[in-house]
Coordinates of C-alpha atoms and ligand atoms in Angstrom, one line a residue:
X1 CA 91.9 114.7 93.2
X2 CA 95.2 113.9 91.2
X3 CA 94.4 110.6 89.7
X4 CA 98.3 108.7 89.3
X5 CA 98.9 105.4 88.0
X6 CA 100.5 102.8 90.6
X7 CA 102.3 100.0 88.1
X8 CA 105.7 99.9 87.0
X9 CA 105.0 97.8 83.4
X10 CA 105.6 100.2 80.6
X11 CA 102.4 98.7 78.4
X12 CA 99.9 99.0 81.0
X13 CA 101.0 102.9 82.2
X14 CA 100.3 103.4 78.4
X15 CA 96.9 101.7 78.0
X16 CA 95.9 104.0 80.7
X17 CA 97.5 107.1 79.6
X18 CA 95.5 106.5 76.0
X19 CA 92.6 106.5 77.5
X20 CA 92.5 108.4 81.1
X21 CA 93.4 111.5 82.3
X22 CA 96.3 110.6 84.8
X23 CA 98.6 112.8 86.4
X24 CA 101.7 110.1 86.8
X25 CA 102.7 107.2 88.1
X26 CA 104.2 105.6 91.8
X27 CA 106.1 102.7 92.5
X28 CA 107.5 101.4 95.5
X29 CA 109.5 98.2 95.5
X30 CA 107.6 95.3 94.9
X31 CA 106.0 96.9 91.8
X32 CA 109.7 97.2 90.5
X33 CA 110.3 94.0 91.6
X34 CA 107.6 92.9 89.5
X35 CA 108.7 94.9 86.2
X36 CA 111.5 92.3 86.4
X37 CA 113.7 95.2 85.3
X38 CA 116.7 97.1 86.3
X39 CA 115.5 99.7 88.4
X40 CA 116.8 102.7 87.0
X41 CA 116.2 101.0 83.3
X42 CA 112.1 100.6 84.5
X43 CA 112.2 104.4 85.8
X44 CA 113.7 106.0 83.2
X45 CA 111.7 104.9 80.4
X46 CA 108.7 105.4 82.4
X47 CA 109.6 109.1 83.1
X48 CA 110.5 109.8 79.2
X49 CA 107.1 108.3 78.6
X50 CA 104.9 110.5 81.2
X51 CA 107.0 113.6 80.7
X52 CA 109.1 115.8 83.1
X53 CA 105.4 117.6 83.4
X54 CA 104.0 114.4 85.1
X55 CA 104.5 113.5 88.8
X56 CA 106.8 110.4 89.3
X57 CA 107.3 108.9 93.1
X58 CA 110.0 106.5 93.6
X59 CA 110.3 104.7 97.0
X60 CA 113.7 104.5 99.1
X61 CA 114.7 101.0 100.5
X62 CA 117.8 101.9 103.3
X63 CA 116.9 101.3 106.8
X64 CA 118.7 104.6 108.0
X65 CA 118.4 108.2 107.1
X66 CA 121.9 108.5 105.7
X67 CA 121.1 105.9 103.2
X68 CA 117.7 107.4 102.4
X69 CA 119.3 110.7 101.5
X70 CA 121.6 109.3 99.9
X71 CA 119.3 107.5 97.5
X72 CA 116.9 110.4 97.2
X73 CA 119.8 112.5 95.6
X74 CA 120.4 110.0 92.9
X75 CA 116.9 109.1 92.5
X76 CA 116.6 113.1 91.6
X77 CA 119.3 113.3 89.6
X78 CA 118.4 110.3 88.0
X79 CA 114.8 111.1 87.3
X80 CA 114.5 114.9 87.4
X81 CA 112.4 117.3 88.6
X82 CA 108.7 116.5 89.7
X83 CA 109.9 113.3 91.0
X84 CA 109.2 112.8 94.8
X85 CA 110.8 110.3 96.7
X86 CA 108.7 107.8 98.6
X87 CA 110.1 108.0 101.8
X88 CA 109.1 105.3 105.1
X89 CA 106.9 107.2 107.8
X90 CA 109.1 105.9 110.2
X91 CA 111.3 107.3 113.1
X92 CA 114.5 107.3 110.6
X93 CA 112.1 108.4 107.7
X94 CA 111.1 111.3 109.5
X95 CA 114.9 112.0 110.3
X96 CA 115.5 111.7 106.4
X97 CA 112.6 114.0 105.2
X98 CA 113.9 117.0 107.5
X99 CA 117.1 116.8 105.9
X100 CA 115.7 116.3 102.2
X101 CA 112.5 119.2 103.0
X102 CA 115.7 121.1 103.5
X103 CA 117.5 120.1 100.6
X104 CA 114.6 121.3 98.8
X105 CA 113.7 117.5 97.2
X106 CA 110.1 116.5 97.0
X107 CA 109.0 114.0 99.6
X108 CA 106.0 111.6 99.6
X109 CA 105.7 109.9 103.1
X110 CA 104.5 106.1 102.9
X111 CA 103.9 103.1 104.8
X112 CA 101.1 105.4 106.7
X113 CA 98.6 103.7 108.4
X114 CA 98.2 105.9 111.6
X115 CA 96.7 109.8 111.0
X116 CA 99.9 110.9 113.4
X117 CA 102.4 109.1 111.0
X118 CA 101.1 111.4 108.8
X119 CA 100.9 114.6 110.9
X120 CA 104.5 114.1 112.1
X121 CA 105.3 113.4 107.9
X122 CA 103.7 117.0 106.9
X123 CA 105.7 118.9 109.8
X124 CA 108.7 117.0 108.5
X125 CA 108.0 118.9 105.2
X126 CA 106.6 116.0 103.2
X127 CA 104.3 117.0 100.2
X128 CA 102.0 114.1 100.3
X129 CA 101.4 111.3 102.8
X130 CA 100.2 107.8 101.6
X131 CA 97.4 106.0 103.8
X132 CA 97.4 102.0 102.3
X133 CA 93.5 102.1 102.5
X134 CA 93.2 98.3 101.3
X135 CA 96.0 96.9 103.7
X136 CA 94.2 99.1 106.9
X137 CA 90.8 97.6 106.2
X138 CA 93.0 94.0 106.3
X139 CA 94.2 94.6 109.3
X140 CA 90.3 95.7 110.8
X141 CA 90.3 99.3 110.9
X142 CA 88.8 101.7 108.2
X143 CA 91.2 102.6 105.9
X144 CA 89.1 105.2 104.0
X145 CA 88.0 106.9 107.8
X146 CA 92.2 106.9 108.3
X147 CA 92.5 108.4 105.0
X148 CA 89.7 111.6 106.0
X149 CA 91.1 112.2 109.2
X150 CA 94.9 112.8 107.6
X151 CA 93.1 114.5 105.0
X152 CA 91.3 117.0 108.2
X153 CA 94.7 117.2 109.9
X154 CA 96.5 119.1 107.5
X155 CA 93.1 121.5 106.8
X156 CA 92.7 121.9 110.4
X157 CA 96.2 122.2 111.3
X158 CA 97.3 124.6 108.0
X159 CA 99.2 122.2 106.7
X160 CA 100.0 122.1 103.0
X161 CA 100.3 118.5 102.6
X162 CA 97.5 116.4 100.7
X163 CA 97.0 112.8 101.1
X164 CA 97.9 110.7 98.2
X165 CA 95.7 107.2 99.0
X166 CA 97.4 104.3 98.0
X167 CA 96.6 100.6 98.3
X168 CA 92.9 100.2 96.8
X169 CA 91.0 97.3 95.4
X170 CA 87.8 98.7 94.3
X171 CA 86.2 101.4 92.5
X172 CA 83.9 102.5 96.4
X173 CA 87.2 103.3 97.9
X174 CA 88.1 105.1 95.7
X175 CA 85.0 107.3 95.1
X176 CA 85.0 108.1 98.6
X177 CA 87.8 109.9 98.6
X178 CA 87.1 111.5 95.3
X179 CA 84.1 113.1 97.0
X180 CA 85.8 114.3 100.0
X181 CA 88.5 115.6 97.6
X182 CA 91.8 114.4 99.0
X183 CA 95.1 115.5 97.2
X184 CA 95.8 112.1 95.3
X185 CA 94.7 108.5 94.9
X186 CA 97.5 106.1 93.2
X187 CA 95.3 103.1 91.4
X188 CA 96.5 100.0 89.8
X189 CA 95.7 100.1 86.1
X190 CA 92.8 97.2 86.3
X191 CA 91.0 99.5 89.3
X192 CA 91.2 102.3 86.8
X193 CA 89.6 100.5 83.8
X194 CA 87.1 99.0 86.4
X195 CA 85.7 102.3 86.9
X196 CA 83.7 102.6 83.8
X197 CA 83.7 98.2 83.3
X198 CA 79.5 98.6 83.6
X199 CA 77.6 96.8 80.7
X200 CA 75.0 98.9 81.4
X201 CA 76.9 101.9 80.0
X202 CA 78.3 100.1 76.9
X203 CA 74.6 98.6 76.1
X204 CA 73.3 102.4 76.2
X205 CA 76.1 103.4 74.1
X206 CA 75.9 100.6 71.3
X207 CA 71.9 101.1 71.5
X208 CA 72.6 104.7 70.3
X209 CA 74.5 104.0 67.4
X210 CA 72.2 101.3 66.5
X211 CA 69.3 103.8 66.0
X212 CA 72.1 106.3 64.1
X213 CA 72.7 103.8 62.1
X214 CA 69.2 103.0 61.4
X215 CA 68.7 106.4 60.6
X216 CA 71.4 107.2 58.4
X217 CA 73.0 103.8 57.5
X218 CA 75.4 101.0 58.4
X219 CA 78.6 102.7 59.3
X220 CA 77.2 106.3 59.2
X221 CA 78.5 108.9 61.8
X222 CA 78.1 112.7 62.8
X223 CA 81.7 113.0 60.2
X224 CA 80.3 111.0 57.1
X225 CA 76.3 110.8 56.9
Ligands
G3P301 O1 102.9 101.7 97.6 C1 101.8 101.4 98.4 C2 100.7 100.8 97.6 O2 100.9 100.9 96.3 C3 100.4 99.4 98.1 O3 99.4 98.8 97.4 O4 98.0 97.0 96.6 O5 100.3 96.5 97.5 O6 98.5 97.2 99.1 P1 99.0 97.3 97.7

């Protein structure tokens, strides 16, 4: 599972790239919104930060396939390869990722929160789909069930698409689909760091260098003693 960073402020993506293995970062609107920054301003720094190597996903906002298209070639252009364009799993959304599969521009559908939005979003040629596990289990369905049975579409139907999960507020969620081994799950950074937040883990770490220390000397390590 492709572990990608879902936050558009530059200091946060690079606390978490320090420290974690992430494979890029997604945004949709509202997370730029939040930045506070100029769009492209926000998305280019973040891309010379994470690399050309590193997925990017960048959402479109037009209400109709020409404008999609139209902002999925700039957002390209703009951002370069490996960047996929977040595109609404909606009738017009569907119309747009034929002509962009086409085009040969990488397509991530969102807004998913049926399994058919997403089967009709793979035979449209999309590369991921994005179930909002969090906002499904909101509404009173199971968003994590949602994201499994997209996930057993595509297998069962040979389609190439992988889910990327989106929308998650806690570390469960997340392992579930870890251990069913879906495509992608895009985290906020604090979901991230909440995965190893355990005291239990830090106690048995400082106890260890406690009796190193003991052994060898204030300060000592495995380098110096
Ligand atoms: O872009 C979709 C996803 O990031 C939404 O997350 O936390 O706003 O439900 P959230």
């Amino acid at each position: 599972m492709k572990l990608i960073i879902d936050d558009a402020h530059m200091d946060r993506i690079k606390r978490v790239y320090e420290f974690y293995p992430v494979d890029g970062v997604t945004t949709n609107p509202t997370i730029l919104a939040e930045s506070g920054r100029a769009p492209y301003d926000v998305l280019k720094e973040i891309r010379r930060f994470i690399g050309d190597g590193a997925q990017l996903h960048v959402q479109a906002v037009s209400r109709d396939a020409k404008g999609m298209v139209e902002e999925a070639r700039r957002i390209t252009s703009e951002l370069g390869g490996n960047t996929f364009v977040k595109v609404p799993s909606l009738p017009e959304g569907f119309k747009a990722m034929k002509k962009l599969h086409a085009e040969g521009i990488l397509i991530t559908a969102t807004a998913v929160y049926t399994p058919m939005q997403a089967f009709l979003a793979a035979k449209c040629g999309a590369s991921y789909a994005a179930p909002y596990i969090n906002r499904i289990d909101n509404m009173g369905y199971n968003g994590i069930q949602v994201a499994k049975h997209i996930h057993d579409i595509f297998r069962n139907n040979g389609l190439k698409t992988e889910v990327l999960a989106a929308s998650f507020k806690n570390s469960q969620q997340l392992l579930e689909l870890c251990e069913y081994g879906v495509g992608a799950s895009t985290v906020a950074p604090d979901v991230i760091e909440g995965l190893v937040k355990n005291t239990a883990i830090t106690a048995a770490v400082e106890d260890f260098i406690k009796d190193f220390e003991g052994l060898a000397g204030i300060g000592k390590t495995m380098a110096n003693c």
